[in-house]
Amino acid sequence: MAMFFYDECEELEEYRRFREQNQPLILEYERLRRALHTAEAAQGEQPQDQEMAAEVAALREKLAALERQAPWLKLDYPLEYLLWGPPHG
């Protein structure tokens, strides 16, 4: 017997498969975001560095490509909250 209703709910199985299937994409997206944050901070310290500017531009383009491939990556709220959170109002 499960402790919570959601442990037994079969509707969550499809979502679990979705997360497992897309986990590499999610991890790559988070890795690129951290790399972009670090590169932008380094660029702020040395604004004249052309190599750093090129790296920032390349990282932004990679992030944009991932966001076009999977638009749900850039949602304002976690997907879990949108699916199972309380309704607004």
Short mmCIF file of N, CA, C and O in Angstrom, two decimals:
data_model
loop_
_atom_site.label_atom_id
_atom_site.label_comp_id
_atom_site.label_asym_id
_atom_site.label_seq_id
_atom_site.Cartn_x
_atom_site.Cartn_y
_atom_site.Cartn_z
N MET A 1 0.84 -1.18 0.00
CA MET A 1 0.00 0.00 0.00
C MET A 1 0.89 1.24 0.00
O MET A 1 1.83 1.35 0.76
N ALA A 2 0.58 2.15 -0.88
CA ALA A 2 1.37 3.37 -1.00
C ALA A 2 0.95 4.38 0.05
O ALA A 2 -0.18 4.38 0.53
N MET A 3 1.87 5.24 0.39
CA MET A 3 1.60 6.22 1.42
C MET A 3 0.77 7.39 0.89
O MET A 3 -0.03 7.97 1.60
N PHE A 4 0.96 7.75 -0.38
CA PHE A 4 0.27 8.88 -0.97
C PHE A 4 -0.53 8.42 -2.17
O PHE A 4 -0.20 7.45 -2.84
N PHE A 5 -1.58 9.16 -2.49
CA PHE A 5 -2.40 8.85 -3.65
C PHE A 5 -1.57 8.87 -4.92
O PHE A 5 -1.73 8.02 -5.79
N TYR A 6 -0.67 9.85 -5.05
CA TYR A 6 0.09 10.00 -6.28
C TYR A 6 1.06 8.84 -6.50
O TYR A 6 1.52 8.63 -7.61
N ASP A 7 1.39 8.08 -5.47
CA ASP A 7 2.25 6.91 -5.65
C ASP A 7 1.55 5.81 -6.43
O ASP A 7 2.19 5.01 -7.09
N GLU A 8 0.23 5.77 -6.36
CA GLU A 8 -0.54 4.73 -7.04
C GLU A 8 -1.20 5.23 -8.32
O GLU A 8 -1.72 4.43 -9.09
N CYS A 9 -1.18 6.48 -8.55
CA CYS A 9 -1.90 7.08 -9.67
C CYS A 9 -1.22 6.70 -11.00
O CYS A 9 -0.06 6.98 -11.21
N GLU A 10 -1.98 6.07 -11.88
CA GLU A 10 -1.42 5.63 -13.15
C GLU A 10 -1.23 6.78 -14.13
O GLU A 10 -0.48 6.65 -15.10
N GLU A 11 -1.89 7.89 -13.92
CA GLU A 11 -1.73 9.04 -14.81
C GLU A 11 -0.32 9.59 -14.77
O GLU A 11 0.15 10.20 -15.73
N LEU A 12 0.36 9.40 -13.68
CA LEU A 12 1.72 9.91 -13.55
C LEU A 12 2.74 9.07 -14.32
O LEU A 12 3.85 9.52 -14.54
N GLU A 13 2.36 7.89 -14.74
CA GLU A 13 3.29 7.02 -15.46
C GLU A 13 3.75 7.65 -16.76
O GLU A 13 4.92 7.60 -17.11
N GLU A 14 2.83 8.26 -17.49
CA GLU A 14 3.19 8.92 -18.74
C GLU A 14 4.15 10.08 -18.48
O GLU A 14 5.11 10.27 -19.21
N TYR A 15 3.89 10.84 -17.44
CA TYR A 15 4.78 11.94 -17.09
C TYR A 15 6.15 11.42 -16.68
O TYR A 15 7.17 11.98 -17.04
N ARG A 16 6.20 10.33 -15.93
CA ARG A 16 7.48 9.75 -15.52
C ARG A 16 8.29 9.32 -16.74
O ARG A 16 9.48 9.57 -16.83
N ARG A 17 7.63 8.68 -17.72
CA ARG A 17 8.32 8.28 -18.94
C ARG A 17 8.83 9.50 -19.70
O ARG A 17 9.94 9.49 -20.24
N PHE A 18 8.01 10.56 -19.75
CA PHE A 18 8.42 11.79 -20.41
C PHE A 18 9.69 12.35 -19.77
O PHE A 18 10.63 12.73 -20.46
N ARG A 19 9.73 12.40 -18.43
CA ARG A 19 10.90 12.92 -17.72
C ARG A 19 12.13 12.05 -17.96
O ARG A 19 13.22 12.57 -18.17
N GLU A 20 11.96 10.74 -17.90
CA GLU A 20 13.10 9.85 -18.13
C GLU A 20 13.63 9.99 -19.55
O GLU A 20 14.83 9.99 -19.78
N GLN A 21 12.73 10.11 -20.50
CA GLN A 21 13.10 10.21 -21.90
C GLN A 21 13.82 11.53 -22.18
O GLN A 21 14.74 11.58 -22.98
N ASN A 22 13.40 12.60 -21.54
CA ASN A 22 13.95 13.92 -21.81
C ASN A 22 14.98 14.39 -20.79
O ASN A 22 15.43 15.52 -20.88
N GLN A 23 15.36 13.53 -19.86
CA GLN A 23 16.32 13.94 -18.85
C GLN A 23 17.66 14.38 -19.46
O GLN A 23 18.22 15.39 -19.01
N PRO A 24 18.22 13.70 -20.47
CA PRO A 24 19.47 14.20 -21.06
C PRO A 24 19.33 15.61 -21.63
O PRO A 24 20.24 16.44 -21.49
N LEU A 25 18.19 15.91 -22.24
CA LEU A 25 17.95 17.24 -22.78
C LEU A 25 17.87 18.27 -21.66
O LEU A 25 18.46 19.36 -21.76
N ILE A 26 17.20 17.93 -20.58
CA ILE A 26 17.08 18.83 -19.44
C ILE A 26 18.45 19.09 -18.81
O ILE A 26 18.80 20.24 -18.50
N LEU A 27 19.24 18.04 -18.65
CA LEU A 27 20.57 18.20 -18.07
C LEU A 27 21.48 19.04 -18.96
O LEU A 27 22.24 19.88 -18.46
N GLU A 28 21.39 18.85 -20.26
CA GLU A 28 22.19 19.66 -21.20
C GLU A 28 21.77 21.13 -21.13
O GLU A 28 22.61 22.02 -21.14
N TYR A 29 20.48 21.36 -21.05
CA TYR A 29 19.97 22.74 -20.96
C TYR A 29 20.48 23.41 -19.69
O TYR A 29 20.95 24.55 -19.72
N GLU A 30 20.42 22.71 -18.56
CA GLU A 30 20.91 23.29 -17.30
C GLU A 30 22.43 23.51 -17.34
O GLU A 30 22.93 24.50 -16.83
N ARG A 31 23.16 22.58 -17.96
CA ARG A 31 24.61 22.75 -18.09
C ARG A 31 24.94 23.99 -18.92
O ARG A 31 25.81 24.79 -18.55
N LEU A 32 24.22 24.18 -20.03
CA LEU A 32 24.44 25.36 -20.87
C LEU A 32 24.08 26.65 -20.14
O LEU A 32 24.77 27.66 -20.29
N ARG A 33 23.02 26.63 -19.36
CA ARG A 33 22.64 27.83 -18.60
C ARG A 33 23.72 28.21 -17.59
O ARG A 33 24.04 29.39 -17.44
N ARG A 34 24.27 27.20 -16.90
CA ARG A 34 25.34 27.50 -15.93
C ARG A 34 26.59 28.01 -16.65
O ARG A 34 27.23 28.96 -16.18
N ALA A 35 26.93 27.40 -17.79
CA ALA A 35 28.09 27.84 -18.55
C ALA A 35 27.89 29.26 -19.06
O ALA A 35 28.83 30.08 -19.03
N LEU A 36 26.70 29.58 -19.52
CA LEU A 36 26.41 30.94 -19.99
C LEU A 36 26.51 31.93 -18.84
O LEU A 36 27.07 33.02 -19.01
N HIS A 37 25.99 31.59 -17.69
CA HIS A 37 26.07 32.47 -16.53
C HIS A 37 27.53 32.76 -16.18
O HIS A 37 27.92 33.91 -15.95
N THR A 38 28.34 31.72 -16.16
CA THR A 38 29.77 31.88 -15.85
C THR A 38 30.46 32.71 -16.92
O THR A 38 31.27 33.60 -16.60
N ALA A 39 30.16 32.45 -18.19
CA ALA A 39 30.80 33.19 -19.28
C ALA A 39 30.39 34.66 -19.27
O ALA A 39 31.22 35.54 -19.52
N GLU A 40 29.13 34.94 -18.97
CA GLU A 40 28.68 36.34 -18.91
C GLU A 40 29.35 37.07 -17.75
O GLU A 40 29.69 38.25 -17.88
N ALA A 41 29.54 36.39 -16.63
CA ALA A 41 30.23 37.01 -15.50
C ALA A 41 31.68 37.31 -15.86
O ALA A 41 32.20 38.38 -15.53
N ALA A 42 32.33 36.37 -16.53
CA ALA A 42 33.71 36.59 -16.95
C ALA A 42 33.79 37.70 -17.99
O ALA A 42 34.74 38.50 -17.99
N GLN A 43 32.81 37.78 -18.86
CA GLN A 43 32.80 38.83 -19.87
C GLN A 43 32.60 40.20 -19.21
O GLN A 43 33.14 41.20 -19.67
N GLY A 44 31.83 40.26 -18.14
CA GLY A 44 31.63 41.51 -17.42
C GLY A 44 32.92 42.04 -16.82
O GLY A 44 33.12 43.25 -16.70
N GLU A 45 33.82 41.13 -16.43
CA GLU A 45 35.10 41.54 -15.87
C GLU A 45 36.06 42.01 -16.95
O GLU A 45 36.92 42.85 -16.69
N GLN A 46 35.94 41.44 -18.16
CA GLN A 46 36.81 41.80 -19.27
C GLN A 46 35.95 42.05 -20.52
O GLN A 46 35.89 41.22 -21.42
N PRO A 47 35.31 43.20 -20.60
CA PRO A 47 34.37 43.45 -21.70
C PRO A 47 35.03 43.54 -23.08
O PRO A 47 34.36 43.39 -24.09
N GLN A 48 36.32 43.75 -23.15
CA GLN A 48 37.00 43.88 -24.44
C GLN A 48 37.45 42.55 -25.02
O GLN A 48 37.92 42.49 -26.15
N ASP A 49 37.34 41.48 -24.28
CA ASP A 49 37.80 40.15 -24.71
C ASP A 49 36.87 39.59 -25.79
O ASP A 49 35.72 39.25 -25.53
N GLN A 50 37.39 39.50 -27.02
CA GLN A 50 36.59 39.03 -28.15
C GLN A 50 36.30 37.53 -28.08
O GLN A 50 35.25 37.08 -28.51
N GLU A 51 37.24 36.77 -27.54
CA GLU A 51 37.02 35.32 -27.41
C GLU A 51 35.86 35.04 -26.45
O GLU A 51 35.04 34.16 -26.70
N MET A 52 35.82 35.79 -25.37
CA MET A 52 34.75 35.61 -24.40
C MET A 52 33.40 36.02 -25.00
O MET A 52 32.39 35.35 -24.78
N ALA A 53 33.40 37.09 -25.78
CA ALA A 53 32.16 37.52 -26.43
C ALA A 53 31.67 36.46 -27.42
O ALA A 53 30.47 36.19 -27.52
N ALA A 54 32.61 35.83 -28.13
CA ALA A 54 32.24 34.77 -29.07
C ALA A 54 31.69 33.56 -28.32
O ALA A 54 30.74 32.91 -28.77
N GLU A 55 32.29 33.23 -27.18
CA GLU A 55 31.81 32.10 -26.39
C GLU A 55 30.40 32.36 -25.86
O GLU A 55 29.54 31.48 -25.90
N VAL A 56 30.16 33.57 -25.38
CA VAL A 56 28.82 33.94 -24.88
C VAL A 56 27.80 33.84 -26.02
O VAL A 56 26.71 33.29 -25.84
N ALA A 57 28.16 34.34 -27.19
CA ALA A 57 27.24 34.28 -28.33
C ALA A 57 26.95 32.83 -28.73
O ALA A 57 25.80 32.48 -29.03
N ALA A 58 27.97 31.99 -28.72
CA ALA A 58 27.78 30.57 -29.07
C ALA A 58 26.88 29.87 -28.04
O ALA A 58 26.00 29.09 -28.42
N LEU A 59 27.09 30.15 -26.77
CA LEU A 59 26.26 29.54 -25.73
C LEU A 59 24.81 30.00 -25.85
O LEU A 59 23.88 29.21 -25.67
N ARG A 60 24.61 31.28 -26.14
CA ARG A 60 23.24 31.79 -26.31
C ARG A 60 22.55 31.11 -27.49
O ARG A 60 21.36 30.80 -27.42
N GLU A 61 23.29 30.90 -28.57
CA GLU A 61 22.72 30.24 -29.74
C GLU A 61 22.36 28.78 -29.44
O GLU A 61 21.31 28.30 -29.84
N LYS A 62 23.22 28.10 -28.70
CA LYS A 62 22.92 26.71 -28.32
C LYS A 62 21.67 26.65 -27.44
O LYS A 62 20.82 25.77 -27.61
N LEU A 63 21.57 27.59 -26.50
CA LEU A 63 20.38 27.63 -25.64
C LEU A 63 19.12 27.92 -26.46
O LEU A 63 18.08 27.29 -26.25
N ALA A 64 19.22 28.84 -27.39
CA ALA A 64 18.07 29.17 -28.23
C ALA A 64 17.65 27.97 -29.07
O ALA A 64 16.45 27.71 -29.25
N ALA A 65 18.62 27.20 -29.56
CA ALA A 65 18.30 26.01 -30.35
C ALA A 65 17.57 24.97 -29.49
O ALA A 65 16.60 24.36 -29.95
N LEU A 66 18.03 24.78 -28.26
CA LEU A 66 17.35 23.84 -27.37
C LEU A 66 15.94 24.32 -27.03
O LEU A 66 15.01 23.52 -26.95
N GLU A 67 15.79 25.62 -26.84
CA GLU A 67 14.46 26.17 -26.52
C GLU A 67 13.51 26.05 -27.70
O GLU A 67 12.30 25.89 -27.51
N ARG A 68 14.03 26.14 -28.92
CA ARG A 68 13.18 25.92 -30.09
C ARG A 68 12.79 24.45 -30.20
O ARG A 68 11.67 24.13 -30.60
N GLN A 69 13.72 23.57 -29.86
CA GLN A 69 13.46 22.13 -29.92
C GLN A 69 12.44 21.71 -28.86
O GLN A 69 11.59 20.86 -29.12
N ALA A 70 12.56 22.26 -27.67
CA ALA A 70 11.68 21.89 -26.55
C ALA A 70 11.26 23.16 -25.81
O ALA A 70 11.89 23.56 -24.84
N PRO A 71 10.20 23.82 -26.26
CA PRO A 71 9.78 25.09 -25.66
C PRO A 71 9.43 25.00 -24.17
O PRO A 71 9.48 25.99 -23.46
N TRP A 72 9.08 23.83 -23.68
CA TRP A 72 8.73 23.67 -22.27
C TRP A 72 9.92 23.86 -21.35
O TRP A 72 9.75 24.03 -20.14
N LEU A 73 11.13 23.88 -21.90
CA LEU A 73 12.32 24.09 -21.07
C LEU A 73 12.35 25.47 -20.44
O LEU A 73 12.90 25.65 -19.36
N LYS A 74 11.78 26.45 -21.10
CA LYS A 74 11.87 27.82 -20.61
C LYS A 74 10.58 28.34 -19.97
O LYS A 74 10.37 29.53 -19.86
N LEU A 75 9.73 27.43 -19.52
CA LEU A 75 8.51 27.84 -18.84
C LEU A 75 8.85 28.59 -17.55
O LEU A 75 9.85 28.31 -16.90
N ASP A 76 7.99 29.53 -17.17
CA ASP A 76 8.19 30.29 -15.95
C ASP A 76 7.99 29.43 -14.70
O ASP A 76 8.56 29.70 -13.66
N TYR A 77 7.15 28.41 -14.81
CA TYR A 77 6.86 27.52 -13.70
C TYR A 77 7.33 26.11 -14.05
O TYR A 77 7.30 25.73 -15.22
N PRO A 78 7.69 25.33 -13.05
CA PRO A 78 8.02 23.92 -13.34
C PRO A 78 6.81 23.21 -13.93
O PRO A 78 5.66 23.50 -13.57
N LEU A 79 7.06 22.31 -14.84
CA LEU A 79 5.98 21.58 -15.50
C LEU A 79 5.10 20.85 -14.49
O LEU A 79 3.89 20.78 -14.64
N GLU A 80 5.70 20.34 -13.42
CA GLU A 80 4.95 19.63 -12.40
C GLU A 80 3.90 20.53 -11.76
O GLU A 80 2.78 20.13 -11.48
N TYR A 81 4.27 21.77 -11.51
CA TYR A 81 3.34 22.71 -10.88
C TYR A 81 2.18 23.03 -11.81
O TYR A 81 1.02 23.12 -11.40
N LEU A 82 2.48 23.19 -13.10
CA LEU A 82 1.42 23.49 -14.06
C LEU A 82 0.44 22.33 -14.20
O LEU A 82 -0.76 22.53 -14.37
N LEU A 83 0.97 21.10 -14.10
CA LEU A 83 0.10 19.93 -14.25
C LEU A 83 -0.70 19.63 -12.99
O LEU A 83 -1.87 19.26 -13.07
N TRP A 84 -0.07 19.74 -11.80
CA TRP A 84 -0.72 19.27 -10.59
C TRP A 84 -0.83 20.31 -9.49
O TRP A 84 -1.27 20.01 -8.40
N GLY A 85 -0.43 21.55 -9.77
CA GLY A 85 -0.52 22.58 -8.76
C GLY A 85 -1.97 23.03 -8.56
O GLY A 85 -2.86 22.68 -9.34
N PRO A 86 -2.20 23.80 -7.53
CA PRO A 86 -3.57 24.28 -7.30
C PRO A 86 -3.98 25.27 -8.39
O PRO A 86 -3.13 25.97 -8.95
N PRO A 87 -5.23 25.32 -8.73
CA PRO A 87 -5.69 26.26 -9.75
C PRO A 87 -5.59 27.69 -9.26
O PRO A 87 -5.62 27.95 -8.07
N HIS A 88 -5.40 28.60 -10.20
CA HIS A 88 -5.30 30.01 -9.82
C HIS A 88 -6.68 30.54 -9.44
O HIS A 88 -7.69 29.97 -9.80
N GLY A 89 -6.68 31.66 -8.78
CA GLY A 89 -7.94 32.30 -8.47
C GLY A 89 -8.24 32.21 -7.07
O GLY A 89 -8.80 32.46 -6.22
#
